[in-house]
Short mmCIF file of C-alpha atoms in Angstrom, two decimals:
data_model
loop_
_atom_site.label_atom_id
_atom_site.label_comp_id
_atom_site.label_asym_id
_atom_site.label_seq_id
_atom_site.Cartn_x
_atom_site.Cartn_y
_atom_site.Cartn_z
CA MET A 1 3.70 27.44 7.20
CA ASP A 2 -0.07 26.91 7.59
CA LYS A 3 -0.72 23.25 8.50
CA TYR A 4 -3.17 22.76 5.62
CA LYS A 5 -0.80 24.42 3.15
CA LYS A 6 2.05 22.22 4.38
CA LEU A 7 -0.12 19.13 3.91
CA ALA A 8 -1.07 20.25 0.40
CA THR A 9 2.56 21.01 -0.49
CA ASN A 10 3.82 17.62 0.69
CA THR A 11 0.92 15.85 -1.02
CA ILE A 12 1.80 17.38 -4.37
CA ILE A 13 5.51 16.64 -3.93
CA PHE A 14 4.80 13.02 -3.06
CA ALA A 15 2.37 12.84 -5.98
CA VAL A 16 5.22 13.67 -8.37
CA GLY A 17 7.28 10.73 -7.16
CA THR A 18 4.49 8.27 -6.42
CA PHE A 19 2.15 8.87 -9.35
CA SER A 20 4.67 7.85 -11.99
CA SER A 21 5.57 4.59 -10.24
CA LYS A 22 1.92 3.68 -9.65
CA VAL A 23 0.93 4.49 -13.22
CA LEU A 24 3.83 2.35 -14.43
CA SER A 25 2.32 -0.76 -12.84
CA PHE A 26 -0.75 -0.26 -15.01
CA LEU A 27 1.14 0.62 -18.17
CA LEU A 28 3.30 -2.48 -17.82
CA MET A 29 0.33 -4.83 -17.39
CA PRO A 30 -0.45 -5.27 -21.11
CA PHE A 31 3.23 -6.04 -21.78
CA VAL A 32 3.74 -8.33 -18.78
CA THR A 33 0.51 -10.28 -19.30
CA ARG A 34 1.52 -10.88 -22.91
CA MET A 35 5.03 -12.00 -21.98
CA LEU A 36 3.89 -14.25 -19.11
CA GLN A 37 1.18 -16.88 -19.20
CA GLN A 38 -1.47 -16.90 -16.45
CA GLY A 39 0.40 -19.52 -14.42
CA GLN A 40 3.73 -17.69 -14.81
CA TYR A 41 2.17 -14.37 -13.78
CA GLY A 42 0.67 -16.04 -10.72
CA ASP A 43 4.06 -17.55 -9.79
CA ALA A 44 5.86 -14.22 -10.24
CA ASP A 45 3.32 -12.57 -7.96
CA LEU A 46 3.74 -15.27 -5.29
CA ILE A 47 7.53 -14.78 -5.34
CA GLN A 48 7.11 -11.02 -4.92
CA GLN A 49 4.53 -11.36 -2.16
CA THR A 50 6.60 -13.99 -0.33
CA ALA A 51 9.57 -11.61 -0.28
CA ASN A 52 7.32 -8.76 0.86
CA VAL A 53 6.09 -10.70 3.89
CA LEU A 54 9.63 -11.83 4.78
CA ILE A 55 11.07 -8.28 4.80
CA PRO A 56 9.35 -7.04 7.99
CA ILE A 57 10.18 -10.32 9.74
CA VAL A 58 13.84 -10.43 8.74
CA PHE A 59 14.50 -6.75 9.46
CA LEU A 60 12.13 -6.35 12.43
CA GLN A 61 10.20 -3.63 10.53
CA ILE A 62 13.07 -1.27 11.36
CA ASN A 63 12.30 1.01 8.40
CA SER A 64 9.13 2.21 10.19
CA ALA A 65 11.19 3.09 13.25
CA ALA A 66 13.68 4.92 11.03
CA LEU A 67 10.85 7.09 9.70
CA ARG A 68 9.23 7.79 13.05
CA PHE A 69 12.43 8.53 15.00
CA ALA A 70 13.92 10.61 12.16
CA LEU A 71 10.82 12.82 12.48
CA ASP A 72 11.75 13.72 16.06
CA LYS A 73 13.27 17.20 15.91
CA ASP A 74 15.61 16.61 18.85
CA GLY A 75 16.73 13.11 17.86
CA ASP A 76 20.17 12.03 16.67
CA LYS A 77 19.57 11.06 13.04
CA ALA A 78 22.97 9.38 12.69
CA GLU A 79 22.10 7.03 15.54
CA VAL A 80 18.71 6.31 13.97
CA PHE A 81 20.17 5.37 10.58
CA THR A 82 23.04 3.37 12.10
CA VAL A 83 20.64 1.30 14.20
CA GLY A 84 18.59 0.72 11.05
CA LEU A 85 21.60 -0.54 9.08
CA ARG A 86 22.86 -2.78 11.87
CA THR A 87 19.44 -4.34 12.33
CA THR A 88 19.18 -4.91 8.57
CA PHE A 89 22.49 -6.72 8.19
CA ILE A 90 22.20 -8.74 11.40
CA GLY A 91 18.68 -9.76 10.46
CA PHE A 92 19.79 -10.90 7.02
CA ALA A 93 22.64 -12.95 8.50
CA VAL A 94 20.13 -14.80 10.69
CA PHE A 95 17.81 -15.18 7.70
CA LEU A 96 20.54 -17.03 5.78
CA LEU A 97 20.29 -19.85 8.32
CA LEU A 98 16.74 -20.57 7.08
CA TRP A 99 17.76 -21.11 3.46
CA TYR A 100 17.10 -24.86 3.40
CA PRO A 101 13.68 -25.02 5.14
CA ILE A 102 12.35 -22.14 3.02
CA SER A 103 13.49 -23.88 -0.15
CA LEU A 104 11.29 -26.87 0.73
CA VAL A 105 8.03 -24.88 0.80
CA GLN A 106 5.66 -25.94 -1.98
CA ILE A 107 2.06 -24.98 -2.79
CA LYS A 108 0.56 -27.33 -5.34
CA ASP A 109 2.73 -26.82 -8.45
CA PHE A 110 4.59 -23.78 -7.05
CA LYS A 111 7.91 -24.45 -5.24
CA LEU A 112 9.89 -21.70 -3.49
CA GLY A 113 13.10 -23.64 -3.86
CA ASP A 114 13.11 -22.97 -7.60
CA TYR A 115 13.52 -19.25 -6.86
CA ILE A 116 15.35 -19.27 -3.51
CA VAL A 117 18.35 -17.17 -4.66
CA LEU A 118 16.07 -14.53 -6.16
CA ILE A 119 13.98 -14.39 -3.00
CA TYR A 120 17.04 -13.82 -0.78
CA VAL A 121 18.49 -11.09 -3.01
CA PHE A 122 15.05 -9.50 -3.33
CA VAL A 123 14.63 -9.39 0.47
CA LEU A 124 18.05 -7.80 1.09
CA VAL A 125 17.92 -5.15 -1.64
CA SER A 126 14.29 -4.22 -1.07
CA GLY A 127 14.84 -4.05 2.69
CA LEU A 128 17.75 -1.65 2.21
CA ARG A 129 15.70 0.49 -0.14
CA GLN A 130 12.81 0.74 2.32
CA LEU A 131 15.20 1.73 5.12
CA CYS A 132 16.84 4.46 3.02
CA GLN A 133 13.51 5.72 1.68
CA GLN A 134 11.85 6.04 5.08
CA PHE A 135 14.89 7.63 6.71
CA VAL A 136 15.15 10.22 3.93
CA ARG A 137 11.44 10.97 4.23
CA GLY A 138 11.72 11.29 8.00
CA CYS A 139 14.58 13.76 7.58
CA GLY A 140 12.25 15.99 5.57
CA LYS A 141 13.96 15.45 2.21
CA VAL A 142 10.61 14.99 0.46
CA LYS A 143 11.81 16.30 -2.91
CA ILE A 144 14.60 13.73 -3.09
CA PHE A 145 12.08 11.09 -2.01
CA ALA A 146 9.89 12.14 -4.94
CA ILE A 147 12.77 12.14 -7.43
CA ASP A 148 13.70 8.66 -6.26
CA GLY A 149 10.19 7.53 -7.16
CA ILE A 150 10.60 8.86 -10.69
CA ILE A 151 13.98 7.17 -11.11
CA ALA A 152 12.58 3.88 -9.78
CA THR A 153 9.80 4.14 -12.34
CA ALA A 154 12.21 4.65 -15.22
CA THR A 155 14.55 1.83 -14.17
CA THR A 156 11.70 -0.62 -13.54
CA LEU A 157 10.30 0.09 -16.98
CA ALA A 158 13.69 -0.27 -18.68
CA PHE A 159 14.62 -3.51 -16.90
CA ASN A 160 11.22 -5.11 -17.55
CA LEU A 161 11.33 -4.26 -21.23
CA LEU A 162 14.85 -5.70 -21.47
CA PHE A 163 14.46 -8.83 -19.37
CA LEU A 164 10.99 -9.86 -20.54
CA GLY A 165 11.43 -8.65 -24.11
CA PRO A 166 14.68 -9.37 -25.97
CA LEU A 167 16.14 -11.62 -23.25
CA HIS A 168 12.94 -13.62 -22.61
CA TRP A 169 13.86 -14.38 -19.00
CA GLY A 170 10.23 -14.99 -18.00
CA VAL A 171 9.44 -15.15 -14.28
CA ASN A 172 13.12 -14.70 -13.36
CA GLY A 173 13.33 -11.59 -15.51
CA TYR A 174 10.24 -10.05 -13.84
CA ILE A 175 11.78 -10.46 -10.37
CA ILE A 176 15.30 -9.43 -11.42
CA ALA A 177 13.86 -6.22 -12.88
CA ILE A 178 12.45 -5.30 -9.46
CA ILE A 179 15.74 -6.15 -7.70
CA ALA A 180 17.81 -4.12 -10.17
CA SER A 181 15.50 -1.11 -9.85
CA ASP A 182 15.65 -1.24 -6.03
CA ALA A 183 19.46 -1.42 -6.18
CA CYS A 184 19.56 1.72 -8.35
CA SER A 185 17.30 3.45 -5.82
CA VAL A 186 19.59 2.58 -2.90
CA ALA A 187 22.61 3.93 -4.81
CA PHE A 188 20.76 7.14 -5.70
CA LEU A 189 19.63 7.84 -2.12
CA PHE A 190 23.08 7.09 -0.67
CA VAL A 191 24.80 9.46 -3.09
CA THR A 192 22.32 12.36 -3.19
CA CYS A 193 21.64 12.41 0.56
CA LYS A 194 25.21 11.45 1.49
CA LEU A 195 23.85 8.77 3.80
CA TRP A 196 27.36 7.60 4.70
CA ARG A 197 27.54 10.68 6.94
CA TYR A 198 24.83 9.11 9.10
CA VAL A 199 26.75 5.89 9.68
CA LYS A 200 28.44 5.67 13.09
CA PHE A 201 30.83 2.84 13.89
CA LYS A 202 30.81 3.59 17.60
CA GLY A 203 29.11 5.87 20.07
CA VAL A 204 25.55 4.75 19.35
CA ARG A 205 23.55 4.87 22.56
CA LYS A 206 21.93 1.61 23.60
CA SER A 207 18.77 3.51 24.52
CA THR A 208 18.29 4.58 20.90
CA ALA A 209 18.42 1.00 19.67
CA VAL A 210 16.12 -0.18 22.45
CA ASP A 211 13.55 2.57 21.80
CA MET A 212 13.55 1.94 18.05
CA LEU A 213 13.17 -1.81 18.47
CA LYS A 214 10.43 -1.34 21.06
CA TYR A 215 8.61 0.70 18.44
CA SER A 216 9.29 -1.53 15.43
CA ILE A 217 9.04 -5.08 16.80
CA PRO A 218 5.32 -4.79 17.73
CA MET A 219 4.76 -3.74 14.13
CA MET A 220 6.11 -7.04 12.78
CA PRO A 221 3.01 -9.07 13.60
CA THR A 222 0.88 -6.17 12.39
CA ILE A 223 2.59 -6.21 8.99
CA ILE A 224 2.28 -9.98 8.83
CA LEU A 225 -1.41 -9.74 9.67
CA TRP A 226 -1.85 -7.15 6.91
CA TRP A 227 -0.13 -9.55 4.59
CA ILE A 228 -2.57 -12.26 5.61
CA ILE A 229 -5.49 -9.97 4.80
CA ASN A 230 -4.05 -8.68 1.54
CA VAL A 231 -2.13 -11.61 0.10
CA SER A 232 -2.95 -14.93 1.80
CA ASP A 233 -5.99 -15.30 -0.44
CA ARG A 234 -3.64 -15.62 -3.44
CA TYR A 235 -1.94 -18.60 -1.82
CA MET A 236 -5.33 -20.11 -1.00
CA VAL A 237 -6.66 -19.50 -4.51
CA THR A 238 -3.53 -21.24 -5.83
CA GLY A 239 -3.98 -24.10 -3.38
CA PHE A 240 -7.71 -24.63 -3.93
CA ILE A 241 -7.95 -23.80 -7.65
CA GLY A 242 -4.47 -23.45 -9.21
CA SER A 243 -1.89 -20.99 -10.55
CA ASP A 244 -4.01 -20.02 -13.58
CA ALA A 245 -6.85 -18.85 -11.33
CA ASN A 246 -4.36 -16.95 -9.19
CA GLY A 247 -3.00 -15.30 -12.33
CA LEU A 248 -6.49 -13.94 -13.09
CA TYR A 249 -7.01 -12.89 -9.48
CA THR A 250 -3.63 -11.15 -9.41
CA ALA A 251 -4.47 -9.27 -12.61
CA ALA A 252 -7.80 -8.19 -11.08
CA SER A 253 -6.04 -6.90 -7.97
CA LYS A 254 -4.03 -4.42 -10.04
CA ILE A 255 -7.01 -2.26 -11.01
CA PRO A 256 -7.94 -1.37 -7.39
CA ASN A 257 -4.39 -0.02 -7.18
CA PHE A 258 -5.77 3.15 -8.75
CA VAL A 259 -7.50 3.75 -5.41
CA ILE A 260 -4.30 2.88 -3.54
CA MET A 261 -2.40 5.29 -5.80
CA PHE A 262 -4.71 8.14 -4.79
CA SER A 263 -4.56 7.09 -1.14
CA SER A 264 -0.82 6.46 -0.80
CA ILE A 265 0.11 9.83 -2.30
CA PHE A 266 -1.93 11.52 0.39
CA ILE A 267 -1.03 9.17 3.27
CA ASP A 268 2.72 9.69 2.75
CA ALA A 269 2.21 13.42 3.26
CA TRP A 270 -0.44 13.00 5.94
CA GLN A 271 1.83 10.95 8.22
CA LEU A 272 4.24 13.88 8.44
CA SER A 273 1.42 16.34 9.25
CA ALA A 274 -0.20 13.96 11.73
CA VAL A 275 3.00 13.80 13.81
CA ASP A 276 3.68 17.55 13.51
CA GLU A 277 0.17 18.59 14.60
CA TYR A 278 -0.59 15.82 17.07
CA ASP A 279 0.25 17.90 20.13
CA SER A 280 -1.84 20.90 19.03
CA LYS A 281 -5.02 21.81 20.92
CA ASN A 282 -7.34 21.49 17.94
CA LYS A 283 -5.95 18.19 16.64
CA ALA A 284 -9.39 16.49 16.73
CA ARG A 285 -10.84 19.09 14.41
CA PHE A 286 -7.80 18.91 12.13
CA PHE A 287 -7.96 15.10 11.90
CA THR A 288 -11.74 15.20 11.31
CA ASN A 289 -11.50 17.78 8.52
CA VAL A 290 -8.73 15.90 6.75
CA PHE A 291 -10.52 12.56 7.15
CA ARG A 292 -13.68 13.87 5.51
CA VAL A 293 -11.81 15.28 2.51
CA TYR A 294 -9.73 12.12 2.18
CA SER A 295 -12.71 9.78 2.56
CA GLY A 296 -14.77 11.68 0.00
CA GLY A 297 -11.94 11.50 -2.51
CA VAL A 298 -11.40 7.77 -1.98
CA PHE A 299 -15.09 6.91 -2.41
CA THR A 300 -15.41 9.05 -5.53
CA VAL A 301 -12.37 7.44 -7.19
CA SER A 302 -13.70 4.00 -6.26
CA ALA A 303 -17.12 4.65 -7.79
CA ALA A 304 -15.54 5.86 -11.04
CA LEU A 305 -13.29 2.77 -11.14
CA ILE A 306 -16.19 0.33 -10.77
CA LEU A 307 -17.95 2.14 -13.63
CA GLY A 308 -14.91 1.72 -15.88
CA CYS A 309 -13.47 -1.59 -14.64
CA GLN A 310 -14.46 -3.59 -17.72
CA LEU A 311 -12.91 -1.02 -20.05
CA LEU A 312 -9.77 -0.80 -17.93
CA THR A 313 -9.45 -4.57 -17.93
CA ARG A 314 -9.62 -4.64 -21.74
CA ILE A 315 -6.93 -1.97 -21.95
CA LEU A 316 -4.57 -3.16 -19.24
CA VAL A 317 -4.39 -6.93 -19.68
CA ALA A 318 -4.08 -9.46 -22.46
CA PRO A 319 -7.37 -10.87 -23.85
CA SER A 320 -6.86 -14.17 -22.02
CA TYR A 321 -7.09 -12.26 -18.71
CA TYR A 322 -10.34 -10.39 -19.49
CA GLU A 323 -12.51 -12.56 -17.22
CA SER A 324 -10.57 -11.12 -14.26
CA TRP A 325 -12.90 -8.07 -14.30
CA LYS A 326 -15.47 -10.14 -12.40
CA TYR A 327 -13.27 -9.97 -9.29
CA VAL A 328 -12.56 -6.25 -9.55
CA PRO A 329 -15.70 -4.58 -8.03
CA ILE A 330 -15.47 -6.36 -4.68
CA LEU A 331 -11.70 -5.84 -4.57
CA ILE A 332 -12.27 -2.11 -5.15
CA MET A 333 -14.69 -2.04 -2.22
CA ALA A 334 -12.12 -3.85 -0.07
CA THR A 335 -9.40 -1.40 -1.10
CA THR A 336 -11.68 1.53 -0.27
CA VAL A 337 -12.13 0.32 3.30
CA SER A 338 -8.39 -0.45 3.61
CA CYS A 339 -7.60 3.17 2.70
CA HIS A 340 -9.73 4.34 5.63
CA VAL A 341 -7.98 1.86 7.91
CA ASN A 342 -4.60 3.26 6.81
CA PHE A 343 -5.71 6.75 7.79
CA LEU A 344 -6.39 5.57 11.33
CA ALA A 345 -2.92 4.01 11.47
CA SER A 346 -1.54 7.56 11.62
CA VAL A 347 -3.03 7.89 15.13
CA TYR A 348 -1.05 4.88 16.38
CA MET A 349 2.05 6.23 14.62
CA ALA A 350 1.77 9.65 16.28
CA GLU A 351 1.15 8.05 19.68
CA LYS A 352 4.01 5.53 19.18
CA LYS A 353 1.55 2.85 20.34
CA ASN A 354 1.54 -0.16 18.05
CA VAL A 355 0.14 -2.93 20.25
CA MET A 356 -3.50 -2.12 19.49
CA ALA A 357 -2.63 -1.69 15.82
CA MET A 358 -1.57 -5.33 15.99
CA VAL A 359 -4.69 -6.42 17.88
CA THR A 360 -7.04 -4.72 15.42
CA ALA A 361 -5.15 -6.22 12.49
CA LEU A 362 -5.45 -9.64 14.15
CA SER A 363 -9.23 -9.37 14.13
CA GLY A 364 -9.13 -8.76 10.38
CA ALA A 365 -6.63 -11.54 9.68
CA ALA A 366 -8.71 -14.09 11.58
CA THR A 367 -11.82 -13.01 9.69
CA ASN A 368 -9.97 -13.22 6.38
CA VAL A 369 -8.54 -16.71 6.87
CA LEU A 370 -11.81 -18.14 8.17
CA LEU A 371 -13.87 -16.72 5.30
CA ASN A 372 -11.25 -17.75 2.73
CA LEU A 373 -11.51 -21.34 3.91
CA LEU A 374 -15.30 -21.20 3.74
CA LEU A 375 -15.84 -19.19 0.56
CA ILE A 376 -13.04 -20.03 -1.90
CA PRO A 377 -14.10 -23.70 -2.32
CA ARG A 378 -17.70 -22.55 -2.90
CA SER A 379 -17.36 -19.25 -4.76
CA GLY A 380 -13.85 -19.35 -6.21
CA ALA A 381 -11.74 -16.20 -6.37
CA ASN A 382 -14.74 -13.93 -5.71
CA GLY A 383 -15.03 -15.66 -2.34
CA ALA A 384 -11.47 -14.54 -1.61
CA ALA A 385 -12.33 -10.98 -2.63
CA PHE A 386 -15.37 -10.94 -0.33
CA ALA A 387 -13.28 -12.32 2.54
CA THR A 388 -10.80 -9.46 2.07
CA LEU A 389 -13.63 -6.90 2.12
CA ALA A 390 -15.12 -8.35 5.30
CA ALA A 391 -11.69 -8.39 6.97
CA PHE A 392 -11.06 -4.70 6.31
CA ILE A 393 -14.54 -3.77 7.56
CA VAL A 394 -13.83 -5.58 10.82
CA VAL A 395 -10.47 -3.80 11.21
CA PHE A 396 -11.98 -0.38 10.48
CA ILE A 397 -14.74 -0.84 13.06
CA THR A 398 -12.39 -2.08 15.79
CA ARG A 399 -9.69 0.48 15.02
CA GLY A 400 -12.18 3.34 14.78
CA HIS A 401 -13.49 2.46 18.23
CA ASP A 402 -10.05 1.98 19.78
CA THR A 403 -8.46 5.20 18.47
CA ARG A 404 -11.14 7.25 20.22
CA ARG A 405 -9.03 6.75 23.36
CA PHE A 406 -6.51 9.15 21.82
CA ILE A 407 -8.49 11.38 19.51
CA LYS A 408 -12.21 11.70 18.72
CA ILE A 409 -12.60 11.83 14.94
CA ARG A 410 -16.15 12.45 13.71
CA TYR A 411 -16.74 9.85 11.01
CA LYS A 412 -20.36 10.60 9.99
CA THR A 413 -21.20 6.90 10.05
CA PRO A 414 -24.53 7.21 8.13
CA LEU A 415 -22.65 8.85 5.24
CA LEU A 416 -19.97 6.13 5.20
CA VAL A 417 -22.65 3.41 5.17
CA THR A 418 -24.51 5.14 2.33
CA GLU A 419 -21.35 5.46 0.26
CA MET A 420 -20.52 1.78 0.75
CA ALA A 421 -24.09 0.93 -0.27
CA ILE A 422 -23.59 2.85 -3.52
CA LEU A 423 -20.42 0.86 -4.30
CA ALA A 424 -22.21 -2.41 -3.44
CA THR A 425 -25.09 -1.46 -5.75
CA GLN A 426 -22.62 -0.72 -8.54
CA ALA A 427 -21.05 -4.15 -8.07
CA LEU A 428 -24.46 -5.88 -8.18
CA VAL A 429 -25.44 -4.01 -11.36
CA LEU A 430 -22.20 -5.12 -13.04
CA PHE A 431 -22.66 -8.75 -12.04
CA TRP A 432 -26.34 -8.78 -13.05
CA PHE A 433 -26.14 -7.12 -16.47
CA GLU A 434 -22.42 -7.56 -17.36
CA ALA A 435 -22.78 -5.37 -20.47
CA GLY A 436 -25.14 -3.05 -22.38
CA TRP A 437 -26.13 0.61 -22.46
CA PHE A 438 -28.63 0.22 -19.60
CA MET A 439 -25.89 -1.08 -17.29
CA TYR A 440 -23.64 1.86 -18.07
CA LEU A 441 -26.53 4.29 -17.58
CA VAL A 442 -27.30 2.93 -14.13
CA GLU A 443 -23.60 2.89 -13.23
CA ALA A 444 -23.21 6.51 -14.35
CA ILE A 445 -26.23 7.57 -12.27
CA LEU A 446 -24.74 5.89 -9.20
CA VAL A 447 -21.43 7.70 -9.76
CA VAL A 448 -23.36 11.00 -9.92
CA PHE A 449 -25.01 10.10 -6.60
CA MET A 450 -21.54 9.54 -5.12
CA LEU A 451 -20.41 12.93 -6.41
CA VAL A 452 -23.47 14.59 -4.88
CA PHE A 453 -22.86 12.99 -1.50
CA ASN A 454 -19.23 14.14 -1.61
CA ARG A 455 -19.66 17.58 -3.14
CA LYS A 456 -18.53 19.31 0.06
CA PRO A 457 -15.34 17.18 0.57
CA ILE A 458 -14.48 17.58 -3.13
CA LYS A 459 -14.87 21.36 -2.81
CA GLU A 460 -12.68 21.33 0.30
CA LEU A 461 -10.09 19.25 -1.56
CA TYR A 462 -10.08 21.84 -4.34
CA ILE A 463 -9.59 24.62 -1.80
CA LEU A 464 -6.80 22.66 -0.11
CA LEU A 465 -4.85 22.09 -3.32
CA VAL A 466 -5.67 25.29 -5.20
CA ASP A 467 -6.33 28.14 -2.77
CA LYS A 468 -3.64 27.04 -0.32
CA PHE A 469 -0.97 25.88 -2.73
CA LEU A 470 -1.36 26.84 -6.37
CA LYS A 471 -2.60 30.40 -6.00
CA LYS A 472 0.14 32.92 -5.49
CA LYS A 473 -0.02 35.19 -2.51
CA LYS A 474 -1.47 38.50 -3.41
#
């Protein structure tokens, strides 16, 4: 199959599974923000984010190794999955020893000990789901991966409506809904893919375990550093300002997820193509062409989102959360840069070299923490948003320079700078005018400028998805 057609095919398949789950997070926002007060919503988010940062630590980021080593055509997939399961259960057993110290953690009026059982169950079930998901994807079962996304969407919706609605379980109900949905996903993947066939009780080579852990363990600090960039600001906003402010900031962070939705659908498919084509002679040209199409799409979606962020905020959240729109433009800019950083991560993945991925992430994490400490006390939650933007810019610059050791992607730096300037201008216009027909006129003109700058990538994206996938062979 043509490499571009294969990329388009996988992108559309992943879109089927990913789009529904991403859209659900937006559709649920009006319901969730009405069922939970600002402080409760902030607490629920902190519980979820705490579990998310614990998962790569507890399980040594073994799910990433399961994906990468399952992609190897000559590898023993049963050994890969067995090593993943063993690492998961051993890691959780060690994690149980930390029950008491974790329960003592408290940030202002938020105490982890009040939710310690939920956090432990969340970590185990979500960790198992990630392992099964990535292994299935690495085995090439992309259609089942997509169906799993649809099922997860349906179960998450059903459990949230039940637990937050008739049962009124509040914060506990929000977290239990996620746990229950992940458990259904694990059961579905085990049954449909017959994953028990990949479990070996003996005969697993030590070299397989060593190679997988050598790949995954360096990713642990990288994931933690990403968490620092993406999530630590919510803890700092809670610490400096309070849970109510974090509730608004958390609500604002949901709207940039539209950009992540567009990006993640593509990146899931791109990772498979990046590994498949990495040894080809024209890989630099292939990576450059795909980067330009991807980048143009991300910037265009981001510009449209900034134009409509006030309207989306009115639609997606309860009236008491409306002021959160003021944090959205800068968060969209930060998300835009993070999408470009994620593209470059595919180079490290294909090379199986994760040390510099960690180093580049460290530069961003240090920038983020320093600026959070300086800006949040002075500028509130918008200071946190700006710190996140600056952190991702630092990572993109350092990672873009470092990956040239392996592959020379042509970025067209003047174009990237111009596109970021358009987004920044959109943000300034929103902050300056806040409302009125003139503001929307200027915003619309800036979106048109973005479309003009990206007319070629958009055309190439159309060709990729239509001419190479949707049109039948003559």
